[in-house]
Amino acid sequence: MKGTLRFSQLIIILCIVLCTLILLAICIGSVKVDLATVASALFGKVENTQQYIIRSIRLPRVIGSVLCGAMLGLCGVVFQAVFRNQMADPYLLGVSSGASLAVAAGTFAGITSGFLPSIPLLAFAGAMLASVLVMAISHNSQRTLILSGVALSSLFSAITTLIVYLHRHELSSVLFWTMGSFGSMSMNKVLIMAAAAAASFAIIVPRARALDLLLLDEGSARSLGLNVEKTRILMLGAATICTAAAVCFCGVIGFAGLLAPHIARALCGPEHRKLIPTTALVGAIVLLAADTAARTIAGSAEIPVGVITSILGAPLFVSLASRKGNTI
Amino acid sequence: MKAALQIDGLCGGYKDRIIFNGLSLTAEKGKFTALVGPNGSGKSTLFRIILRGLKSSSGHILIDGRDTSGMNQIELAQLAAFVPQYYILPDGFSVKQIISMTDYARRPCSDSDVKSALEMVGITELENRQACELSGGEAQLVMLCRAICCRTSLILMDEPTSNLDIKAQSQLLRTARTLADEGRSIFCAIHDLNSALQYAQFCHVLDHGTLVCSGTPEQAITEDTLRSVFHSDARIFTEPETGRRIVIS
């Protein structure tokens, strides 16, 4: 596809697929609705239950999963460039779990009650702490980075599970933090996510070439004009904000940041100028499809979306890990 | 005339080990200047300091007469290109894409810029090859192409031939000498003294971060230098047919 399809054509096709999937995701679910009802709910006044479901439940959920997919995909691309490791993703580095742990702990300590923006702030603190820890533990080494991240992620997830278990009678819905869910999405949450996504994209997108240069050896990158340390810190900061905002309202969604960049690379090649928009669209499509499947394939019961992304992502991780020359 | 590269009273090195304590040297414009010295003499460290991978504690580095201390990384990249000893060629990028990365600090690198650099080095057939699949020699020649595409007057080279076979070595150094003959300035750390004797027009000998001697390669690389700096009893002979000096160990 790389050779035969122009980049603009690829983007148009991905946009069409995403728009179709958005409409499909709004229409299907435990209550099925037709396109006319969707249109009237989106553009008219809410007059019946179906329109209420669309406006207040399905639409925030669909926009939330689209945003989250694009954000996690983008984070994966950035982490992979900063750490020069194609297996880096917010989940495997422990950044998602760090954010999730901070939110779970904060919620049960009562820090987040009544003030919605405190949740992403807590998530950001947790994600930042996890980023710093994983770099310190791995001594910034390629060889031990993913192993350190997975170990840290397991530890954070275990503590989160313990917190959730100890407080299971108070708040059963928090189980989503361990496997991810868009079930509690609201328009207010979507707006906070969108603001964080806009800020991160504004930092990352103009620096696509800098991400290409980060993949080179340090001497080459410097000689081509890159301030390596400053770029790394800036990109890590932006990706950490993005991860925190994606994770804080929907929990840890495994492998989403790994799947999207790899599918995108197969479609448009490795240059970040093309890879960033393609990954954002692919990430949105993958996570929306996964969430739609999660809430429809088991009838009235809902599967955590992280289960589906992990089923898809784990084999990719294994295939990358077994590829000659790749370091875990 | 301003020197292509002028280092004045440079002090610096690593946190736990000072390498340079007042190093001063110059590389003339339009010349191939070689930097030779045994392992650990500070050749690669000097390149790291010039490119800001390490901080110097004092001293000045001037390129084309301009002090680099107040410059940002992009301004520095517009003055000097670099051919590294150890390089990383990331997965999935073609040779053309690797060379095009020079557009970060300067105007976009056109297809014709890439083609002319590949032609100059004699590797046009590699343009669309995957960079990570190249042999060591081919990859090092691609690094030289990238430096050519930077269009800077000074090209720094850190032991670019250390892992290359004899053909790739001569291909790379011959191209570097041609660049010098066309007016670019080459400042190249070389391990192989015979290469320095054959291709360089000026030579600095470095030992433990100190400049031991400078001059034409014939003046700088002598049996005395081999004994005192390299601790080697290698001999230097003159080839009767060409008059070229050859180090034989």
Coordinates of C-alpha atoms in Angstrom, one line a residue:
Chain A
M1 CA 0.0 0.0 0.0
K2 CA 3.0 2.2 0.7
G3 CA 4.0 2.4 -2.9
T4 CA 0.6 2.5 -4.6
L5 CA -1.4 4.7 -2.3
R6 CA -0.7 8.4 -2.0
F7 CA -0.6 9.8 1.6
S8 CA -3.6 12.1 1.0
Q9 CA -5.6 9.2 -0.4
L10 CA -4.7 7.1 2.7
I11 CA -5.9 9.9 5.1
I12 CA -9.1 10.3 3.2
I13 CA -9.8 6.5 3.3
L14 CA -9.0 6.4 7.1
C15 CA -11.3 9.4 7.7
I16 CA -14.2 7.7 5.8
V17 CA -13.6 4.5 7.8
L18 CA -13.6 6.4 11.0
C19 CA -16.8 8.4 10.2
T20 CA -18.6 5.2 9.1
L21 CA -17.5 3.5 12.3
I22 CA -18.6 6.5 14.5
L23 CA -22.1 6.3 12.9
L24 CA -22.2 2.5 13.4
A25 CA -21.1 2.8 17.0
I26 CA -23.8 5.3 17.8
C27 CA -26.5 3.2 16.2
I28 CA -25.7 -0.2 17.7
G29 CA -25.8 -1.3 21.3
S30 CA -28.4 -2.7 23.7
V31 CA -30.9 -0.3 22.3
K32 CA -30.7 -0.1 18.5
V33 CA -31.4 3.2 16.8
D34 CA -31.7 4.2 13.2
L35 CA -29.8 7.0 11.4
A36 CA -32.8 9.3 11.3
T37 CA -33.0 9.2 15.1
V38 CA -29.3 9.8 15.4
A39 CA -29.6 12.9 13.1
S40 CA -32.5 14.3 15.1
A41 CA -30.7 13.6 18.4
L42 CA -27.5 15.3 17.2
F43 CA -29.1 18.4 15.6
G44 CA -32.5 18.7 17.3
K45 CA -34.0 18.8 20.7
V46 CA -34.0 15.7 22.9
E47 CA -37.6 14.4 22.9
N48 CA -37.4 10.7 23.7
T49 CA -35.3 8.0 25.4
Q50 CA -33.5 7.0 22.3
Q51 CA -32.4 10.6 21.6
Y52 CA -31.3 10.9 25.3
I53 CA -29.2 7.7 25.0
I54 CA -27.5 9.0 21.9
R55 CA -26.8 12.5 23.2
S56 CA -25.9 11.7 26.8
I57 CA -24.4 8.1 26.7
R58 CA -23.4 7.0 23.2
L59 CA -22.0 10.2 21.8
P60 CA -19.7 11.0 24.8
R61 CA -18.6 7.3 24.8
V62 CA -17.8 7.3 21.0
I63 CA -16.0 10.7 21.1
G64 CA -14.2 9.5 24.2
S65 CA -12.9 6.3 22.6
V66 CA -12.0 8.1 19.4
L67 CA -10.0 10.7 21.3
C68 CA -8.4 8.1 23.6
G69 CA -7.4 5.9 20.7
A70 CA -5.8 8.9 18.9
M71 CA -4.0 10.0 22.1
L72 CA -2.7 6.6 23.1
G73 CA -1.5 6.0 19.5
L74 CA 0.3 9.3 19.5
C75 CA 1.9 8.6 22.9
G76 CA 3.1 5.3 21.5
V77 CA 4.7 7.0 18.5
V78 CA 6.4 9.5 20.8
F79 CA 7.6 7.0 23.4
Q80 CA 9.0 4.7 20.6
A81 CA 11.0 7.6 19.2
V82 CA 12.2 9.0 22.5
F83 CA 13.3 5.6 23.8
R84 CA 14.4 4.4 20.3
N85 CA 12.4 1.2 21.0
Q86 CA 9.6 0.0 18.8
M87 CA 8.0 -1.8 21.7
A88 CA 7.6 1.2 23.9
D89 CA 4.0 2.2 24.6
P90 CA 2.4 3.9 27.6
Y91 CA 1.0 0.6 28.9
L92 CA 4.3 -1.4 28.7
L93 CA 6.3 1.5 30.1
G94 CA 4.1 1.6 33.2
V95 CA 3.0 5.2 32.5
S96 CA -0.7 4.3 32.1
S97 CA -0.6 2.2 35.2
G98 CA 1.1 5.0 37.2
A99 CA -1.6 7.5 36.1
S100 CA -4.3 4.9 36.9
L101 CA -2.9 4.2 40.4
A102 CA -2.7 7.9 41.2
V103 CA -6.4 8.4 40.2
A104 CA -7.5 5.3 42.1
A105 CA -5.6 6.3 45.3
G106 CA -6.8 9.9 45.0
T107 CA -10.4 8.9 44.5
F108 CA -10.4 6.7 47.6
A109 CA -8.5 9.3 49.6
G110 CA -11.3 11.7 48.7
I111 CA -9.0 14.2 46.8
T112 CA -11.0 14.1 43.6
S113 CA -14.5 14.4 45.0
G114 CA -16.5 17.2 43.5
F115 CA -13.8 18.6 41.3
L116 CA -13.4 16.9 37.9
P117 CA -10.2 18.5 36.7
S118 CA -8.4 17.2 39.8
I119 CA -8.6 13.7 38.2
P120 CA -6.4 14.5 35.2
L121 CA -4.0 16.4 37.4
L122 CA -3.6 13.4 39.7
A123 CA -3.2 11.2 36.6
F124 CA -0.5 13.5 35.2
A125 CA 1.4 13.4 38.5
G126 CA 1.2 9.6 38.6
A127 CA 2.2 9.3 34.9
M128 CA 5.1 11.6 35.4
L129 CA 6.3 9.8 38.4
A130 CA 6.1 6.5 36.5
S131 CA 8.1 8.0 33.5
V132 CA 10.8 9.2 35.8
L133 CA 10.9 5.9 37.7
V134 CA 11.1 3.7 34.6
M135 CA 14.0 5.8 33.2
A136 CA 15.8 5.6 36.6
I137 CA 15.3 1.9 37.0
S138 CA 16.4 1.1 33.5
H139 CA 19.3 3.6 33.7
N140 CA 17.9 5.0 30.5
S141 CA 19.1 1.8 28.8
Q142 CA 17.5 0.4 25.7
R143 CA 18.1 -3.2 26.9
T144 CA 16.2 -3.0 30.1
L145 CA 13.6 -0.3 29.4
I146 CA 10.6 -2.5 28.5
L147 CA 11.4 -5.1 31.2
S148 CA 11.6 -2.3 33.8
G149 CA 8.4 -0.8 32.4
V150 CA 6.5 -4.1 32.5
A151 CA 7.7 -4.7 36.1
L152 CA 6.7 -1.3 37.2
S153 CA 3.3 -1.6 35.4
S154 CA 2.7 -4.9 37.2
L155 CA 3.5 -3.3 40.5
F156 CA 1.2 -0.3 39.9
S157 CA -1.6 -2.5 38.6
A158 CA -1.3 -4.8 41.7
I159 CA -1.5 -1.8 44.1
T160 CA -4.5 -0.4 42.1
T161 CA -6.2 -3.8 42.2
L162 CA -5.6 -3.9 46.0
I163 CA -7.0 -0.4 46.5
V164 CA -10.0 -1.3 44.4
Y165 CA -10.5 -4.7 46.1
L166 CA -10.3 -3.1 49.6
H167 CA -13.0 -0.6 48.6
R168 CA -15.0 -2.8 46.4
H169 CA -18.2 -2.2 48.4
E170 CA -17.9 1.5 48.2
L171 CA -17.4 1.9 44.5
S172 CA -17.7 -1.2 42.3
S173 CA -17.5 0.8 39.1
V174 CA -13.8 1.6 39.7
L175 CA -12.9 -1.9 38.5
F176 CA -12.6 -0.3 35.0
W177 CA -9.2 1.2 36.1
T178 CA -7.6 -2.2 35.8
M179 CA -8.8 -3.1 32.3
G180 CA -10.3 0.1 30.8
S181 CA -13.8 1.1 30.0
F182 CA -15.6 4.0 28.4
G183 CA -18.8 3.3 30.3
S184 CA -18.6 6.4 32.5
M185 CA -17.8 8.9 29.8
S186 CA -19.5 12.3 29.9
M187 CA -19.3 15.4 27.7
N188 CA -17.4 17.2 30.5
K189 CA -14.8 14.4 30.6
V190 CA -14.6 14.5 26.8
L191 CA -13.9 18.2 26.9
I192 CA -11.0 17.8 29.4
M193 CA -9.6 15.0 27.3
A194 CA -9.9 17.1 24.1
A195 CA -8.1 20.1 25.8
A196 CA -5.2 17.8 26.8
A197 CA -5.2 16.2 23.4
A198 CA -5.1 19.6 21.7
A199 CA -2.2 20.8 23.9
S200 CA -0.2 17.6 23.3
F201 CA -0.8 17.6 19.5
A202 CA 0.2 21.2 19.4
I203 CA 3.5 20.4 20.9
I204 CA 4.2 17.2 19.1
V205 CA 2.9 17.7 15.5
P206 CA 5.2 20.6 14.6
R207 CA 8.2 18.6 15.8
A208 CA 7.6 15.6 13.6
R209 CA 11.1 15.9 12.0
A210 CA 12.6 16.2 15.5
L211 CA 11.1 12.8 16.3
D212 CA 12.7 11.4 13.1
L213 CA 16.1 12.7 14.3
L214 CA 15.6 11.2 17.8
L215 CA 15.8 7.8 16.1
L216 CA 19.4 8.5 15.0
D217 CA 22.5 8.2 17.1
E218 CA 23.0 11.2 19.3
G219 CA 26.0 12.6 17.4
S220 CA 24.1 12.6 14.1
A221 CA 21.0 14.1 15.7
R222 CA 23.1 16.9 17.2
S223 CA 25.0 17.5 14.0
L224 CA 21.7 17.9 12.1
G225 CA 20.6 20.6 14.5
L226 CA 18.6 18.8 17.2
N227 CA 18.9 19.8 20.8
V228 CA 18.6 16.2 22.0
E229 CA 18.0 16.7 25.7
K230 CA 15.5 19.5 25.3
T231 CA 13.5 17.7 22.6
R232 CA 13.4 14.5 24.7
I233 CA 12.1 16.3 27.8
L234 CA 9.5 18.2 25.8
M235 CA 8.3 15.2 23.9
L236 CA 8.2 13.0 27.1
G237 CA 6.2 15.8 28.9
A238 CA 3.7 16.1 26.1
A239 CA 3.3 12.3 25.8
T240 CA 2.9 12.0 29.6
I241 CA 0.2 14.7 29.6
C242 CA -1.5 12.9 26.7
T243 CA -1.3 9.5 28.4
A244 CA -2.6 10.9 31.7
A245 CA -5.6 12.5 30.0
A246 CA -6.4 9.4 28.1
V247 CA -6.1 7.1 31.1
C248 CA -7.7 9.2 33.9
F249 CA -11.3 8.7 32.8
C250 CA -11.2 5.3 31.1
G251 CA -8.5 3.3 32.9
V252 CA -5.6 1.3 31.6
I253 CA -6.1 0.1 28.0
G254 CA -3.3 -2.2 27.2
F255 CA -1.3 -2.2 24.0
A256 CA -3.4 0.5 22.3
G257 CA -0.2 2.6 22.0
L258 CA 1.6 -0.3 20.4
L259 CA -1.0 -1.4 17.9
A260 CA -1.8 1.9 16.3
P261 CA 1.8 3.0 15.4
H262 CA 2.7 -0.4 14.0
I263 CA -0.4 -0.6 11.8
A264 CA 0.3 3.1 10.7
R265 CA 3.9 2.3 9.9
A266 CA 2.8 -0.5 7.6
L267 CA 0.5 1.9 5.8
C268 CA 2.6 5.1 5.5
G269 CA 6.2 4.3 6.4
P270 CA 8.3 5.5 9.3
E271 CA 8.5 9.3 8.7
H272 CA 6.7 11.1 11.6
R273 CA 5.3 13.8 9.3
K274 CA 3.0 11.1 7.9
L275 CA 3.1 8.7 10.8
I276 CA 1.6 11.0 13.4
P277 CA -1.7 11.8 11.6
T278 CA -2.0 8.2 10.3
T279 CA -1.4 6.8 13.8
A280 CA -4.0 9.1 15.3
L281 CA -6.6 8.0 12.8
V282 CA -5.7 4.3 13.1
G283 CA -5.7 4.5 16.9
A284 CA -9.1 6.2 16.9
I285 CA -10.5 3.5 14.6
V286 CA -8.9 0.6 16.5
L287 CA -10.2 1.8 19.9
L288 CA -13.6 2.7 18.7
A289 CA -14.0 -0.7 17.0
A290 CA -12.7 -2.4 20.2
D291 CA -15.1 -0.5 22.4
T292 CA -18.0 -1.1 20.1
A293 CA -17.2 -4.8 20.2
A294 CA -16.7 -4.7 24.0
R295 CA -20.2 -3.5 24.6
T296 CA -22.0 -5.6 21.9
I297 CA -20.4 -9.0 21.5
A298 CA -21.4 -10.3 24.9
G299 CA -25.1 -9.3 24.7
S300 CA -26.1 -7.1 27.6
A301 CA -22.9 -7.7 29.5
E302 CA -19.9 -5.4 28.8
I303 CA -16.4 -6.7 28.4
P304 CA -13.6 -4.2 29.5
V305 CA -12.1 -2.7 26.3
G306 CA -8.6 -3.5 27.5
V307 CA -9.3 -7.2 27.2
I308 CA -9.9 -6.8 23.5
T309 CA -6.9 -4.5 22.8
S310 CA -4.7 -6.9 24.8
I311 CA -5.9 -9.9 22.8
L312 CA -5.0 -8.0 19.7
G313 CA -1.8 -6.3 21.0
A314 CA -0.1 -9.1 22.9
P315 CA 0.7 -11.2 19.8
L316 CA 2.1 -8.1 18.1
F317 CA 4.3 -7.6 21.2
V318 CA 5.5 -11.2 21.1
S319 CA 6.3 -11.0 17.4
L320 CA 8.2 -7.7 17.9
A321 CA 10.1 -9.2 20.9
S322 CA 11.1 -12.3 19.0
R323 CA 12.3 -10.2 16.0
K324 CA 16.1 -10.3 15.7
G325 CA 17.9 -7.2 17.0
N326 CA 15.0 -5.9 19.1
T327 CA 15.7 -5.2 22.8
I328 CA 13.2 -5.7 25.6
Chain B
M1 CA 42.2 34.2 6.5
K2 CA 39.9 32.7 9.1
A3 CA 40.4 29.1 10.0
A4 CA 37.7 26.6 9.2
L5 CA 38.0 25.3 12.8
Q6 CA 39.9 27.0 15.6
I7 CA 40.1 25.6 19.1
D8 CA 41.6 27.9 21.7
G9 CA 42.6 26.8 25.2
L10 CA 39.9 24.1 25.4
C11 CA 39.5 22.5 28.8
G12 CA 36.9 19.7 29.5
G13 CA 36.1 16.1 29.4
Y14 CA 33.9 13.8 31.5
K15 CA 32.6 14.2 35.0
D16 CA 35.2 12.0 36.6
R17 CA 38.0 12.5 34.0
I18 CA 39.4 15.7 32.5
I19 CA 40.6 15.0 29.0
F20 CA 41.7 18.5 27.7
N21 CA 43.6 21.0 29.7
G22 CA 44.1 23.9 27.3
L23 CA 44.0 22.3 23.9
S24 CA 44.5 24.6 20.9
L25 CA 44.6 23.6 17.3
T26 CA 43.3 24.8 13.9
A27 CA 42.0 23.3 10.7
E28 CA 42.6 25.4 7.6
K29 CA 39.9 26.2 5.1
G30 CA 39.8 24.0 2.0
K31 CA 42.2 21.5 3.5
F32 CA 41.9 17.9 4.6
T33 CA 43.2 18.0 8.2
A34 CA 43.7 14.7 9.9
L35 CA 43.6 14.1 13.7
V36 CA 45.6 11.1 14.7
G37 CA 46.5 9.6 18.1
P38 CA 46.3 6.3 20.0
N39 CA 43.1 4.9 21.5
G40 CA 42.0 7.1 24.4
S41 CA 43.9 10.2 23.2
G42 CA 40.6 12.2 23.1
K43 CA 39.8 12.3 19.4
S44 CA 36.1 11.3 19.8
T45 CA 35.8 13.3 23.0
L46 CA 36.9 16.4 21.0
F47 CA 34.1 15.8 18.5
R48 CA 31.5 15.3 21.3
I49 CA 32.6 18.7 22.7
I50 CA 32.4 20.5 19.4
L51 CA 28.9 19.1 18.8
R52 CA 27.8 19.9 22.4
G53 CA 27.4 16.3 23.5
L54 CA 29.8 17.3 26.3
K55 CA 30.3 20.6 27.9
S56 CA 33.7 22.3 28.0
S57 CA 34.7 24.0 31.2
S58 CA 36.7 26.8 29.4
G59 CA 38.1 27.7 26.0
H60 CA 36.7 28.7 22.7
I61 CA 35.6 26.8 19.6
L62 CA 35.4 28.9 16.4
I63 CA 34.0 27.7 13.1
D64 CA 34.5 30.1 10.2
G65 CA 35.7 32.6 12.7
R66 CA 32.4 32.5 14.7
D67 CA 32.5 31.5 18.3
T68 CA 30.1 28.6 18.7
S69 CA 29.5 29.1 22.5
G70 CA 26.5 31.5 22.0
M71 CA 25.0 29.5 19.2
N72 CA 22.0 27.2 19.4
Q73 CA 22.2 23.7 17.9
I74 CA 20.6 24.7 14.6
E75 CA 23.1 27.5 14.0
L76 CA 25.9 25.1 14.8
A77 CA 24.5 22.6 12.3
Q78 CA 24.5 25.2 9.6
L79 CA 28.2 25.6 10.1
A80 CA 29.5 22.0 10.5
A81 CA 28.3 18.6 9.3
F82 CA 29.4 15.3 10.9
V83 CA 30.2 11.8 9.9
P84 CA 30.0 9.6 13.0
Q85 CA 32.1 6.5 13.9
Y86 CA 29.1 4.7 15.3
Y87 CA 25.7 5.4 13.8
I88 CA 22.1 4.2 14.1
L89 CA 20.1 3.7 10.9
P90 CA 16.5 3.3 12.1
D91 CA 14.1 0.6 10.8
G92 CA 12.0 1.4 7.7
F93 CA 13.8 4.5 6.5
S94 CA 15.3 4.5 3.0
V95 CA 18.7 5.9 2.2
K96 CA 17.0 8.9 0.6
Q97 CA 14.9 9.5 3.7
I98 CA 18.0 9.3 5.9
I99 CA 19.9 11.9 3.8
S100 CA 16.8 14.1 3.6
M101 CA 16.9 14.6 7.4
T102 CA 19.4 17.4 6.8
D103 CA 16.3 19.6 6.2
Y104 CA 15.9 20.0 10.0
A105 CA 18.4 22.9 10.2
R106 CA 18.2 24.2 6.6
R107 CA 16.1 24.5 3.5
P108 CA 14.3 21.3 2.3
C109 CA 16.7 18.8 0.8
S110 CA 15.5 18.2 -2.8
D111 CA 15.7 15.0 -4.8
S112 CA 18.4 16.5 -6.9
D113 CA 20.5 17.4 -3.8
V114 CA 20.3 13.7 -2.7
K115 CA 21.1 12.4 -6.2
S116 CA 24.1 14.6 -6.6
A117 CA 25.5 13.6 -3.2
L118 CA 25.0 9.9 -4.0
E119 CA 26.7 10.5 -7.4
M120 CA 29.6 12.2 -5.9
V121 CA 30.2 9.3 -3.5
G122 CA 29.4 6.7 -6.2
I123 CA 26.5 5.0 -4.6
T124 CA 23.5 6.1 -6.7
E125 CA 22.2 2.5 -6.7
L126 CA 21.5 2.7 -2.9
E127 CA 19.0 5.6 -3.1
N128 CA 15.9 3.6 -2.4
R129 CA 17.4 0.8 -0.4
Q130 CA 16.4 0.3 3.3
A131 CA 19.1 2.0 5.3
C132 CA 19.1 -0.7 8.0
E133 CA 20.0 -3.4 5.5
L134 CA 23.2 -1.7 4.3
S135 CA 26.6 -3.1 4.9
G136 CA 28.9 -1.2 7.2
G137 CA 30.8 0.3 4.3
E138 CA 27.7 1.3 2.4
A139 CA 26.2 2.8 5.6
Q140 CA 29.3 4.9 6.2
L141 CA 29.3 6.2 2.7
V142 CA 25.6 7.2 3.2
M143 CA 26.7 9.1 6.3
L144 CA 29.2 11.0 4.1
C145 CA 26.4 11.7 1.6
R146 CA 24.3 13.1 4.4
A147 CA 27.2 15.4 5.4
I148 CA 27.7 16.5 1.8
C149 CA 23.9 17.4 1.6
C150 CA 24.3 19.6 4.7
R151 CA 26.2 22.0 2.4
T152 CA 28.4 23.3 5.3
S153 CA 31.9 24.5 4.6
L154 CA 33.3 22.3 7.4
I155 CA 32.8 18.5 7.6
L156 CA 33.8 16.8 10.8
M157 CA 34.6 13.0 10.6
D158 CA 35.2 10.8 13.6
E159 CA 37.1 7.7 12.5
P160 CA 34.8 7.1 9.6
T161 CA 36.9 4.2 8.2
S162 CA 37.6 2.2 11.4
N163 CA 35.2 -0.7 10.4
L164 CA 35.6 -0.6 6.7
D165 CA 37.3 -2.8 4.2
I166 CA 40.2 -1.4 2.1
K167 CA 37.9 -0.6 -0.9
A168 CA 35.3 1.3 1.1
Q169 CA 38.1 3.0 3.1
S170 CA 39.7 4.4 0.0
Q171 CA 36.3 5.3 -1.6
L172 CA 35.3 7.3 1.5
L173 CA 38.7 9.1 2.0
R174 CA 39.1 9.8 -1.7
T175 CA 35.7 11.5 -1.8
A176 CA 36.6 13.5 1.4
R177 CA 39.9 14.6 -0.3
T178 CA 37.9 15.6 -3.4
L179 CA 35.6 17.7 -1.3
A180 CA 38.6 19.4 0.3
D181 CA 40.1 20.0 -3.2
E182 CA 36.7 21.6 -4.2
G183 CA 36.9 24.0 -1.2
R184 CA 35.2 22.2 1.7
S185 CA 37.2 21.8 4.9
I186 CA 37.6 18.3 6.3
F187 CA 38.6 17.7 9.9
C188 CA 38.9 13.9 10.3
A189 CA 40.0 11.7 13.1
I190 CA 41.8 8.7 11.5
H191 CA 43.1 5.6 13.1
D192 CA 45.0 4.3 10.1
L193 CA 48.3 6.3 9.8
N194 CA 48.8 5.2 6.2
S195 CA 45.4 6.7 5.3
A196 CA 46.4 10.0 7.0
L197 CA 49.7 10.0 5.1
Q198 CA 47.9 9.3 1.8
Y199 CA 44.9 11.6 1.9
A200 CA 45.5 14.4 4.5
Q201 CA 47.1 17.7 3.7
F202 CA 47.7 18.6 7.4
C203 CA 48.0 16.5 10.5
H204 CA 47.6 17.0 14.2
V205 CA 48.9 14.3 16.6
L206 CA 47.0 14.0 19.9
D207 CA 48.0 12.1 23.0
H208 CA 46.2 12.1 26.3
G209 CA 44.3 15.2 25.3
T210 CA 47.5 17.2 24.5
L211 CA 48.6 18.2 21.0
V212 CA 52.0 16.6 20.5
C213 CA 52.9 17.9 17.1
S214 CA 51.3 19.4 13.9
G215 CA 52.4 19.8 10.4
T216 CA 52.1 18.1 7.0
P217 CA 51.5 14.3 7.5
E218 CA 55.1 13.6 6.6
Q219 CA 56.3 16.1 9.3
A220 CA 53.8 14.9 12.0
I221 CA 54.0 11.2 11.5
T222 CA 57.6 10.2 12.0
E223 CA 59.3 7.2 13.6
D224 CA 59.9 9.4 16.7
T225 CA 56.1 10.1 16.9
L226 CA 55.4 6.4 16.5
R227 CA 57.7 5.6 19.4
S228 CA 56.8 8.4 21.8
V229 CA 53.0 8.6 21.2
F230 CA 52.0 5.2 19.9
H231 CA 54.7 3.2 21.8
S232 CA 55.3 1.3 18.6
D233 CA 58.6 0.3 16.9
A234 CA 56.9 0.5 13.5
R235 CA 59.1 1.8 10.7
I236 CA 58.4 4.4 8.0
F237 CA 59.5 3.6 4.4
T238 CA 59.3 5.7 1.3
E239 CA 57.8 3.9 -1.7
P240 CA 60.4 4.3 -4.5
E241 CA 58.0 4.6 -7.4
T242 CA 55.6 7.2 -6.0
G243 CA 57.6 8.7 -3.2
R244 CA 54.8 8.0 -0.8
R245 CA 55.6 7.3 2.9
I246 CA 54.3 4.1 4.3
V247 CA 54.1 2.9 7.9
I248 CA 55.0 -0.7 8.4
S249 CA 54.6 -2.3 11.8

